[in-house]
XYZ file of C-alpha atoms in Angstrom:
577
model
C 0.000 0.000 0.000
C 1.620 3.408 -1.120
C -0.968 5.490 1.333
C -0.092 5.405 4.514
C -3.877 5.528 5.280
C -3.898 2.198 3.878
C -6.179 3.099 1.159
C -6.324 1.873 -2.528
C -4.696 4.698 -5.469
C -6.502 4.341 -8.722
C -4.009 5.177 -11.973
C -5.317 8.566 -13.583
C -6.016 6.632 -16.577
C -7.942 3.688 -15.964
C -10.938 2.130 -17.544
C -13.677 2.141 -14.520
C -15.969 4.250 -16.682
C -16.840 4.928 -20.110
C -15.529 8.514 -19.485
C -11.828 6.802 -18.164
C -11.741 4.786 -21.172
C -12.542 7.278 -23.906
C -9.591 9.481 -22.089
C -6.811 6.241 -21.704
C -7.528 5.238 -25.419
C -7.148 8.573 -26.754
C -3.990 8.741 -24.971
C -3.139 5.407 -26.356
C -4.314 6.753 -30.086
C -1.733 9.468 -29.043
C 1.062 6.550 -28.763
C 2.612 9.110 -25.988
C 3.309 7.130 -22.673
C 1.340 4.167 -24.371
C 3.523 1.637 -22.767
C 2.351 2.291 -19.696
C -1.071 2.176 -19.197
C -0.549 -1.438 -21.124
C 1.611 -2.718 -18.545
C -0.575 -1.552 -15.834
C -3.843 -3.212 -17.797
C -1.490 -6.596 -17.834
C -0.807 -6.303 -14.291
C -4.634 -5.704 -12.790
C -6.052 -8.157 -11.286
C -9.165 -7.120 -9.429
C -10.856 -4.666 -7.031
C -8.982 -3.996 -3.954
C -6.412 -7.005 -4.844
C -2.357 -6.124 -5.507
C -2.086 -6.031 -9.055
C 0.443 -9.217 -10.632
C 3.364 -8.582 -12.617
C 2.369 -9.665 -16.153
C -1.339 -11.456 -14.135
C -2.792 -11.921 -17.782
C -0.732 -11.489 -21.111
C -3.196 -12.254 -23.464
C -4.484 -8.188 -22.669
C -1.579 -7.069 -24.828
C -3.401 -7.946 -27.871
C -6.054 -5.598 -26.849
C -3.755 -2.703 -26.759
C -1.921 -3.860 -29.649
C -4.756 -3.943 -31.964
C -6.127 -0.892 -30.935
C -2.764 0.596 -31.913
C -2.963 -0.997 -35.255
C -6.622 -0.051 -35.858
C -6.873 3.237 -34.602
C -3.094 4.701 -34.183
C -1.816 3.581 -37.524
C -5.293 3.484 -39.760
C -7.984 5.729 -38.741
C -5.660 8.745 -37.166
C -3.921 8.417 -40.537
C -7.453 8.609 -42.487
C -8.451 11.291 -39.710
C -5.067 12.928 -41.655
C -5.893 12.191 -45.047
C -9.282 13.844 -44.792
C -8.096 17.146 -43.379
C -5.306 17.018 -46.226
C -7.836 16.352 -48.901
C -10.242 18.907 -47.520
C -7.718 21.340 -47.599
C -6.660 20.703 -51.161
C -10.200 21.200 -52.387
C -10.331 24.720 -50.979
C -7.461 24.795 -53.224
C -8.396 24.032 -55.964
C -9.670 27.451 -57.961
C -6.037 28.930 -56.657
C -4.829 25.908 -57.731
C -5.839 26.493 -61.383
C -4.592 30.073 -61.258
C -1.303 28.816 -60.379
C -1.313 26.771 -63.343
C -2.549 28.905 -65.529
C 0.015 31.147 -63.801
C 2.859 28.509 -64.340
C 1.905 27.933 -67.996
C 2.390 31.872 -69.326
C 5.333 32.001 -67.171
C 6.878 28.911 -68.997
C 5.264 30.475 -72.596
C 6.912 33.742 -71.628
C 10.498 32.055 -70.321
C 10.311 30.417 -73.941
C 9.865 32.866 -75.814
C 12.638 34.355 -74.416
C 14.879 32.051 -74.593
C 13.738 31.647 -78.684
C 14.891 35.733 -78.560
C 18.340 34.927 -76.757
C 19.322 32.427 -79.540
C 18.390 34.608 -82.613
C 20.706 36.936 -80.328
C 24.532 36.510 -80.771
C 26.611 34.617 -77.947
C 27.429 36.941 -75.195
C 31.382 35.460 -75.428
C 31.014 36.486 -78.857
C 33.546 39.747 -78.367
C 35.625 38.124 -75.738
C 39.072 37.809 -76.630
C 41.145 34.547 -76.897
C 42.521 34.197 -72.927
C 38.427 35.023 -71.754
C 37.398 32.459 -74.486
C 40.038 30.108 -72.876
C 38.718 30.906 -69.018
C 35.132 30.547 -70.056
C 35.734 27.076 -71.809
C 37.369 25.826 -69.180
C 34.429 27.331 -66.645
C 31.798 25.810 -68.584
C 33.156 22.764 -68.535
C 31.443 19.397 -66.816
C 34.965 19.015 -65.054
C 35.512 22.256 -63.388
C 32.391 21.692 -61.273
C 33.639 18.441 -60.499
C 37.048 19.635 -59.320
C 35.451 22.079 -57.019
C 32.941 19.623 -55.686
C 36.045 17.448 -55.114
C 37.978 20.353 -53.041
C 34.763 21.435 -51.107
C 34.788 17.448 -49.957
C 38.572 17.336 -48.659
C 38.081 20.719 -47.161
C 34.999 19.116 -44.924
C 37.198 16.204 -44.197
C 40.002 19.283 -42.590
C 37.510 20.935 -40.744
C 36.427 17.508 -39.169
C 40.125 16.912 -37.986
C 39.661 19.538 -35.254
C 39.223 18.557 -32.199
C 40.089 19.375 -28.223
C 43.818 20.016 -27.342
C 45.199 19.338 -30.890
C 48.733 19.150 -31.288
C 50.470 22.231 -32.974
C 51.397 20.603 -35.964
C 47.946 19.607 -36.602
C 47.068 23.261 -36.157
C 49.652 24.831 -38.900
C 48.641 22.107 -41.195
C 44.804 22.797 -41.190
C 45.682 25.790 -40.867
C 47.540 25.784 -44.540
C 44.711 23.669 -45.752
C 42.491 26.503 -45.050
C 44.585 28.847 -46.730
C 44.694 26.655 -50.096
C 41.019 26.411 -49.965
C 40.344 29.586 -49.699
C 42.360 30.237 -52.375
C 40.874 27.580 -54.242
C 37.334 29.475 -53.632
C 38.827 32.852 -54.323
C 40.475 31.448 -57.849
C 36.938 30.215 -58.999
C 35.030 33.023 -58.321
C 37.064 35.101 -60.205
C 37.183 32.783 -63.082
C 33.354 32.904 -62.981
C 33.630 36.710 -62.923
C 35.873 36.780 -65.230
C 33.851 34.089 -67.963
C 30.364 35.488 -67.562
C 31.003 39.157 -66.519
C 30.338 40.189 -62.848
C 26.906 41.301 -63.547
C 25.675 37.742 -65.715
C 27.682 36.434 -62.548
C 26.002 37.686 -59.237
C 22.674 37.326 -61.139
C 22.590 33.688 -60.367
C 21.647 33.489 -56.339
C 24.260 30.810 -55.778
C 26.660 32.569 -56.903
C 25.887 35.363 -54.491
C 26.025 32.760 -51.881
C 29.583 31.336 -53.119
C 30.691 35.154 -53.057
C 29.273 35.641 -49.336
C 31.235 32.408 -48.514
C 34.355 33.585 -49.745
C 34.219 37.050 -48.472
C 33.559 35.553 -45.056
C 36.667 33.033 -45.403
C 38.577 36.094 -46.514
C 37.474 37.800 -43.337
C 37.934 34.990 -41.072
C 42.095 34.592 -41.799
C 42.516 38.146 -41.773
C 41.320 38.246 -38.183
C 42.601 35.199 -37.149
C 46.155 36.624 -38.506
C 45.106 40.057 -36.437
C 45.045 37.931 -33.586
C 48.475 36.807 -33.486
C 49.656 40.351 -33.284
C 49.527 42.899 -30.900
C 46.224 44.231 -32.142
C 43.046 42.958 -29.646
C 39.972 40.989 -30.626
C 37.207 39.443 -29.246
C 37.726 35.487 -29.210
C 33.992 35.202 -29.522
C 34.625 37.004 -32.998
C 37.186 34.591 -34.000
C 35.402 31.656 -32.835
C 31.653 32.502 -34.829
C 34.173 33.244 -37.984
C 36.051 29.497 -37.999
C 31.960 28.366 -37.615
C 31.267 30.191 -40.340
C 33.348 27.750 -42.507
C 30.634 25.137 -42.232
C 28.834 27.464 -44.747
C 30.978 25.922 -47.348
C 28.720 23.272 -47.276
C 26.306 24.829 -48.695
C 28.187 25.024 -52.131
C 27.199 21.722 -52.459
C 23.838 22.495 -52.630
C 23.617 23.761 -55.985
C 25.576 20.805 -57.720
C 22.899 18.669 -56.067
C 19.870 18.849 -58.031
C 18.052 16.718 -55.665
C 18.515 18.666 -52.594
C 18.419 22.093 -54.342
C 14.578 20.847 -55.320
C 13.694 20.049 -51.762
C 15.202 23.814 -50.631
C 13.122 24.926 -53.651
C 9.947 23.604 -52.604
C 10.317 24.843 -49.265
C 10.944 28.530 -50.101
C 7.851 28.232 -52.332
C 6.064 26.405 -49.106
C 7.148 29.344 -47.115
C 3.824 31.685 -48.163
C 1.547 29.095 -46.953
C 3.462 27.940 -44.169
C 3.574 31.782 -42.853
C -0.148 31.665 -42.919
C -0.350 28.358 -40.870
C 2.441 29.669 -38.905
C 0.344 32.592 -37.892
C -3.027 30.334 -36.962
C -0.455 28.185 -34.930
C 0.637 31.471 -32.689
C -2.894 32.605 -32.616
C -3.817 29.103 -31.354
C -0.793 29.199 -29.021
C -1.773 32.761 -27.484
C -5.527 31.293 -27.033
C -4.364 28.758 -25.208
C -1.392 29.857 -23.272
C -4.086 32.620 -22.048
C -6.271 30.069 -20.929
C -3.942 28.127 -19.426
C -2.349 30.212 -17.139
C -5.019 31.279 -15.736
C -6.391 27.613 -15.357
C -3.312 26.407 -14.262
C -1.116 29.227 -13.206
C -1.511 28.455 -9.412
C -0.155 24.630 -8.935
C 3.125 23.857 -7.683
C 5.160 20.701 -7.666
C 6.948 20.000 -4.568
C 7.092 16.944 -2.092
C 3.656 16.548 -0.831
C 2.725 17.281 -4.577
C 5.203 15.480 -6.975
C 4.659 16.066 -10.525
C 5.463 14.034 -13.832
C 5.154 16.425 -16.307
C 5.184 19.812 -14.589
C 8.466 21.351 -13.347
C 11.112 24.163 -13.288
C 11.321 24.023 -17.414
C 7.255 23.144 -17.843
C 4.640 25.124 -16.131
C 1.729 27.494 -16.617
C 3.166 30.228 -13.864
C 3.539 32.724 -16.709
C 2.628 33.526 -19.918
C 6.102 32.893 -21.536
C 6.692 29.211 -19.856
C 3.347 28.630 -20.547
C 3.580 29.138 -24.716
C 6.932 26.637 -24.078
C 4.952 24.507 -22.488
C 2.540 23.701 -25.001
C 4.930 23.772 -27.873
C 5.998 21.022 -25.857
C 3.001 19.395 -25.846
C 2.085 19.915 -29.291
C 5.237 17.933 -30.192
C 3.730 14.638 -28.270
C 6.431 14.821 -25.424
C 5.093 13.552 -21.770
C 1.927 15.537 -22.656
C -0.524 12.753 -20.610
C 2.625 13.096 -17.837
C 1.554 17.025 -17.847
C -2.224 16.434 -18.109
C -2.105 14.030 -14.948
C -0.243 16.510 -12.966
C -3.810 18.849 -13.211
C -5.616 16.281 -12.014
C -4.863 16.597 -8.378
C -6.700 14.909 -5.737
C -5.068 17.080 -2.850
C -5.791 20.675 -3.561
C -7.362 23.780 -2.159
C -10.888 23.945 -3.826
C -11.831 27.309 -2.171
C -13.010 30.121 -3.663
C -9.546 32.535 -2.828
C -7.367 29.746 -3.652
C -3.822 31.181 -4.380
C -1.477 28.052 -4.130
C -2.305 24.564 -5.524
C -5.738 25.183 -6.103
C -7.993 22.252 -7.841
C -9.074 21.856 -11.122
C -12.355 20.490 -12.687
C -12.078 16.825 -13.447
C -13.801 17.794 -17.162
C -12.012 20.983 -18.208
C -8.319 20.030 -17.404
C -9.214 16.995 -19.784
C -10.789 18.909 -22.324
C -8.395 21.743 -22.518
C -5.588 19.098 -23.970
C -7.797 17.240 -26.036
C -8.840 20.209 -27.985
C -5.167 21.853 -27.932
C -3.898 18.095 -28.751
C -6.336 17.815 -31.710
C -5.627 21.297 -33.024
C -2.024 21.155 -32.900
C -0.617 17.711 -32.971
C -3.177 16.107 -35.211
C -4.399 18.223 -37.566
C -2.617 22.051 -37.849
C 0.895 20.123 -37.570
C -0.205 17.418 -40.988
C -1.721 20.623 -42.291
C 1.794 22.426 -42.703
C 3.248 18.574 -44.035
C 0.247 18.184 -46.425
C 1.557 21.626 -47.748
C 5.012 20.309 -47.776
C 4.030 17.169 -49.815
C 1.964 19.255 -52.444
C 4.257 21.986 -53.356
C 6.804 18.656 -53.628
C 4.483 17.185 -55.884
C 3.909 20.345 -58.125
C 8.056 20.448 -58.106
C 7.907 17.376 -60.047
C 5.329 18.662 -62.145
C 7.766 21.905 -62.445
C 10.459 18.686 -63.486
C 8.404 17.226 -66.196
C 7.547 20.454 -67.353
C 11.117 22.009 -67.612
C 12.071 19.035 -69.468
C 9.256 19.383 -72.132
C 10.493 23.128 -72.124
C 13.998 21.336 -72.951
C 12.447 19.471 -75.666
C 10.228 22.453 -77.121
C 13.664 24.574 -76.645
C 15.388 21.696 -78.648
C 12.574 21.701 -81.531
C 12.737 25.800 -81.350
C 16.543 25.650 -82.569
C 16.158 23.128 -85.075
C 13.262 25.322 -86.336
C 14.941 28.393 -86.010
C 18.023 26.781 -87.566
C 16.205 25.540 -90.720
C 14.554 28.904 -90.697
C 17.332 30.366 -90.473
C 18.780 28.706 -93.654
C 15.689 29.571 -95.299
C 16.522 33.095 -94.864
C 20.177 32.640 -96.281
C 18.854 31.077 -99.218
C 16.144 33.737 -100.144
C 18.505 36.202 -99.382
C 20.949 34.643 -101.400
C 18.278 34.563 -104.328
C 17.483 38.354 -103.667
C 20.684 39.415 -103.720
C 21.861 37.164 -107.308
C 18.424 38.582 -108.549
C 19.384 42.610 -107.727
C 22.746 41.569 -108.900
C 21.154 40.739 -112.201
C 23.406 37.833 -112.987
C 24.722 37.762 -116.543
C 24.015 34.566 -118.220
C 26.092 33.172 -120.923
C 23.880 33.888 -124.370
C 24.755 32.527 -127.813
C 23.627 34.232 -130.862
C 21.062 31.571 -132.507
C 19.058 33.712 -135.538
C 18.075 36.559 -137.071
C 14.310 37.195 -137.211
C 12.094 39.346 -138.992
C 9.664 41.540 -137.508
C 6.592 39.750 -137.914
C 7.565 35.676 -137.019
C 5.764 32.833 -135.324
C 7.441 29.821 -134.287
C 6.216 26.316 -135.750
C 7.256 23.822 -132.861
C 8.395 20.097 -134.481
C 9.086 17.402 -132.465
C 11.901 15.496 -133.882
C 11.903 11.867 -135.125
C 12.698 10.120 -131.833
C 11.430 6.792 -133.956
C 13.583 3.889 -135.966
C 12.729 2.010 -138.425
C 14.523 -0.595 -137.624
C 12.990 -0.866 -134.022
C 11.113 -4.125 -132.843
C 7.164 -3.000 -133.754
C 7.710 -0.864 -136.376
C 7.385 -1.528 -140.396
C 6.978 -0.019 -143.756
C 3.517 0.972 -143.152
C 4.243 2.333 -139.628
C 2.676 5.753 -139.536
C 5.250 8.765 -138.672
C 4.780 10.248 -135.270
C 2.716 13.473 -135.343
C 4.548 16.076 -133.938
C 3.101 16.555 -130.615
C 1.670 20.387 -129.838
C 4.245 22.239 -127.762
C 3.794 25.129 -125.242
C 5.441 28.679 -125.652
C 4.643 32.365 -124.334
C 5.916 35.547 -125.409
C 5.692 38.923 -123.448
C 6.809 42.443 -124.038
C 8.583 44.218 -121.371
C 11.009 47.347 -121.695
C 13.961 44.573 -122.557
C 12.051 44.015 -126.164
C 9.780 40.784 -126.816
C 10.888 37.944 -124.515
C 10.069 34.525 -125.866
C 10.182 30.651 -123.759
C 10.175 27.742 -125.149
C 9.885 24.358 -123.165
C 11.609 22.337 -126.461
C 13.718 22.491 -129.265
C 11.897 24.445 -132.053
C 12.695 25.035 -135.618
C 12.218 28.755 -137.306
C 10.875 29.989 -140.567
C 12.211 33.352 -141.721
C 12.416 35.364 -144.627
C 15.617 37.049 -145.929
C 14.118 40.330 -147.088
C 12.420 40.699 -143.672
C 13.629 43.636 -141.523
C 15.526 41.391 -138.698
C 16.197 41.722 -134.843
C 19.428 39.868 -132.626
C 17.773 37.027 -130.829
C 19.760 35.709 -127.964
C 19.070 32.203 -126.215
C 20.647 30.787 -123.001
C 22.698 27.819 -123.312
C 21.335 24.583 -121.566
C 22.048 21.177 -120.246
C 22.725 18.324 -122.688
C 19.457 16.705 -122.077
C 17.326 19.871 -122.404
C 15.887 19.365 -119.148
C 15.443 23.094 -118.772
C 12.973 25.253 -121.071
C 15.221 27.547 -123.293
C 15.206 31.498 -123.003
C 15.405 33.141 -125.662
C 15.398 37.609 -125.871
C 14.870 39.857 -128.520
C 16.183 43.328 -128.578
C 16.326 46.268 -130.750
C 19.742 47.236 -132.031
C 22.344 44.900 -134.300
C 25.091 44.205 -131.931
C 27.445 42.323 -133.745
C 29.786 40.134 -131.102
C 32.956 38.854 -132.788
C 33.731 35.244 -133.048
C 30.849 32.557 -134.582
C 27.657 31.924 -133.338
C 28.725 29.938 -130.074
C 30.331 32.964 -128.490
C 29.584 33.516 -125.121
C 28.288 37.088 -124.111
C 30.312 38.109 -121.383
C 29.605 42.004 -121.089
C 26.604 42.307 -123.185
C 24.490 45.696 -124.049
C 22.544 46.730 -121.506
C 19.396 46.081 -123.544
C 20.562 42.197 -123.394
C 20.833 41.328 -119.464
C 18.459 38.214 -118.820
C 15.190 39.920 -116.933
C 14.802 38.338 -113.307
C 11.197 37.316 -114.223
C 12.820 35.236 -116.868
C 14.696 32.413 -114.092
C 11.050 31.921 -112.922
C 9.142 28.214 -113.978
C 7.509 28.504 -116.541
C 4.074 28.024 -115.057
C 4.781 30.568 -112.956
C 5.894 33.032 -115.636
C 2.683 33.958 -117.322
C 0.919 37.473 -116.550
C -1.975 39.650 -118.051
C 0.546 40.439 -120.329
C 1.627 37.077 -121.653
C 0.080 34.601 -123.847
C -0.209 31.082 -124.087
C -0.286 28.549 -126.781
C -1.580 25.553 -126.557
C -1.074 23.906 -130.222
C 1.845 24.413 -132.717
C 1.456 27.501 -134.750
C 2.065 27.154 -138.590
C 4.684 29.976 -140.068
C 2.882 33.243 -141.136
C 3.949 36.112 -142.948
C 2.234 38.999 -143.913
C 1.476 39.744 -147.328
């Protein structure tokens, strides 16, 4: 018997009553001092008997399938629902973020198509920048630096109490080669993508913090060997401060540098449960000191929760103290310790005055239910979904890779496109000089008969004596007048009828394949200019009045105009009477 009244202690959590019950399971639920309310349910063994180490065993599967059932299942559906709940009130800002993320992506493309019709930045740097900007660029440089960042954690783990002074000079030289190593780099990053390109990237601004602080750090350090004072606290917080050279890991890691990223963009939302938390936390630190402001713990009252760092004396301890319990530490320990059966229940109660049996219990149920079950998976369900919309972010930067990919093979064909039509423009204002051949003379009033020619032997398998001659077959020309003079086309050979006491004009024809593949072009112009040599001389220089028209290197099909005519059958020579 504990009392030395020889009277029977019941356990604060017990299962006489329904009321008892509901409170031990939810503690249970709560999985926070679990264990021992199950060894005390093994150990009962009836009304006013002494309770049995381990009296009935077979009571632990009780307790261990209400753990499974309710602490692992239906407190995590109790989560899910308040996660999918709060997703649903998200949903409309949901799809403006989307909507939000897809112009931002259209925009960040269509930049990016801009910046590679745009010349290289390098483009004007000279041959040692080129040379530092290769070698920047490079997959091995950020290897080498990851490499150095790596042996300069394994130094800085070396320290340790009382080291011996050789140990100190040689980290102490490793420190000053890293640092240089750090310095070296950032100037070589400088130095390959200009300062401004360079601090633009916020890593970079975090590698130049680093450094400056490194820089910092030996200079006082050497200060403090000589004669000049400083703080030791200052030199201490500045060899700490080399830890921050971790961090330029952090942006080699793509990994990790996703998880930072989808906390910063957590951080809105998280403010906004952060400030329901404290508003939840003022509430009921409020209400608790004044509920509980007044107990003490001392001999006559021992406490199991309650103490010099946990209390509800003040208004400070008392926001501590349920941060404490919203983290599920000894919170049924702190609970029990309200629950006092020897207390001052008077009206001007000052010291260890009683509370209510109901409200102590409600008062961390509620708080318990706010903060450790639902505001606390609140903030990770937040967590989890700006994760999830970082992967999205993923997949969608690598379809932006793949558009950007398609958008420079485009833009590269395009660009060829261009060359070649300007390339066209330019041999077409250039007015290229074609090599002409002086063919006939013609009189001023001519028509061409077109005649196919005898492509037919008689000696061929099918043919005879009686064989009819091929017709020849109708062929296709078109004539137009332009300020050059008449300009005639002819898909085929043709054959032409002239008289010799005609009046006659120079007619000049292009020379073409030896297959005829291409339709001949023949010009007319006024004037006799003679050109020396027989009639396969090629017209280098000719008259003015005999450069090839541009409209004349267009297909045929394409050449016709209100002013041009088309013939569809062979026309018979005429000549006017």
């Amino acid at each position: 018997m504990s009392d030395p009244r020889n009277r029977w202690l019941n356990r604060k959590y017990n299962f006489d009553n329904l009321g008892q019950a509901l409170m031990s399971l939810f503690v249970l639920s709560s999985k926070d001092g679990w264990v021992n309310i199950m060894y005390t349910g093994l150990d009962a063994v009836g009304v006013d008997q002494q309770p049995i180490e381990n009296f009935n065993e077979w009571r632990l599967l009780y307790f261990i399938s209400f753990l499974l059932l309710v602490a692992f299942f239906v407190l995590n559906m109790f989560v899910g629902v308040v996660v999918e709940n709060f997703h649903r009130c998200r949903e409309e800002q949901e799809k403006e973020e989307k909507a939000f993320r897809a112009a931002k992506r259209a925009r960040k493309l269509e930049k990016r198509r801009k910046k590679m019709r745009e010349p290289p930045y390098f483009i004007g740097y000279g041959r040692t920048r080129l040379f530092v900007h290769k070698i920047v660029t490079g997959k091995y440089f950020d290897l080498i630096i990851a490499a150095v960042i790596g042996l300069n954690v394994v130094t800085m783990s070396l320290e340790h109490y009382l080291m011996p002074l050789e140990l100190v000079y040689t980290l102490k030289m490793f420190n000053f080669v890293f640092t240089g190593v750090f310095v070296i780099e950032a100037i070589m990053k400088a130095m390959a993508l200009g300062v401004r390109r360079y601090l633009k990237d916020k890593w970079n601004q975090l590698d130049v913090i680093i450094v400056m602080l490194s820089i910092l750090g030996i200079i006082l350090e050497e200060m403090e060997s000589t004669l000049i004072p400083i703080n030791p606290t200052i030199i201490r917080v500045m060899r700490v401060m080399r830890i921050a050279r971790v961090l330029k890991l952090l942006k080699m890691a793509k990994g990790i540098r996703q998880l930072l990223d989808t906390v910063m963009q957590a951080l809105p939302q998280v403010g906004n449960l952060g400030l329901l938390f404290f508003l939840l936390f003022f509430i009921f630190s409020a209400l608790g000191t004044e509920l509980f402001g007044r107990l003490e713990c001392n001999e006559d009252n021992p406490c199991q929760g309650l103490g010099e760092h946990a209390h509800f004396q003040n208004f400070g301890m008392a926001f501590l103290t349920l941060f404490r319990v919203a983290t599920g530490d000894n919170w049924n320990g702190i609970m029990k310790d309200t629950l006092r059966d020897k207390c001052d229940a008077t009206e001007d109660c000052l010291v260890n005055c009683c509370i209510s049996a109901i409200i102590a219990p409600m008062y961390f149920v509620v708080f318990v239910l706010m903060a450790q079950f639902v505001l606390v998976n609140v903030v990770i369900a937040v967590l989890m979904k700006h994760l999830e919309e970082s992967h999205k972010q993923m997949d969608e930067d690598e379809d932006y890779e793949i558009d950007l990919e398609i958008a420079k093979e485009m833009e590269a064909e395009q660009r060829a496109l261009r060359d070649a039509i300007d390339r066209k423009k330019r041999e077409r204002q250039l007015n290229i000089r074609r090599p002409l051949t002086k063919m006939a003379s013609l009189p001023n009033n001519f028509q061409f008969s077109c005649e196919e020619l005898d492509v037919s032997d008689s000696d061929d398998e099918g043919g005879g004596e009686g064989a009819p001659e091929p017709r020849p077959e109708p062929q296709t020309m078109s004539y137009s007048r332009s300020s050059e003079g008449l300009i005639l086309t002819i898909d085929s050979k043709a054959v032409v009828n002239d008289r010799d006491d005609n009046p006659v004009k120079n007619v000049w024809q292009t020379s073409g394949d030896n297959n005829n593949r291409h339709p001949v072009i023949t010009i007319e112009s006024d004037g006799d200019h003679e050109l020396a040599a027989d009639d396969a001389t090629e017209v280098r220089s000719p008259p003015p009045e005999l450069l090839v028209p541009k409209q004349v290197y267009r297909k045929f099909s394409d050449f016709m105009d209100e002013e041009s005519t088309q013939l569809s059958q062979c026309l018979q020579p005429s000549y006017p009477e």
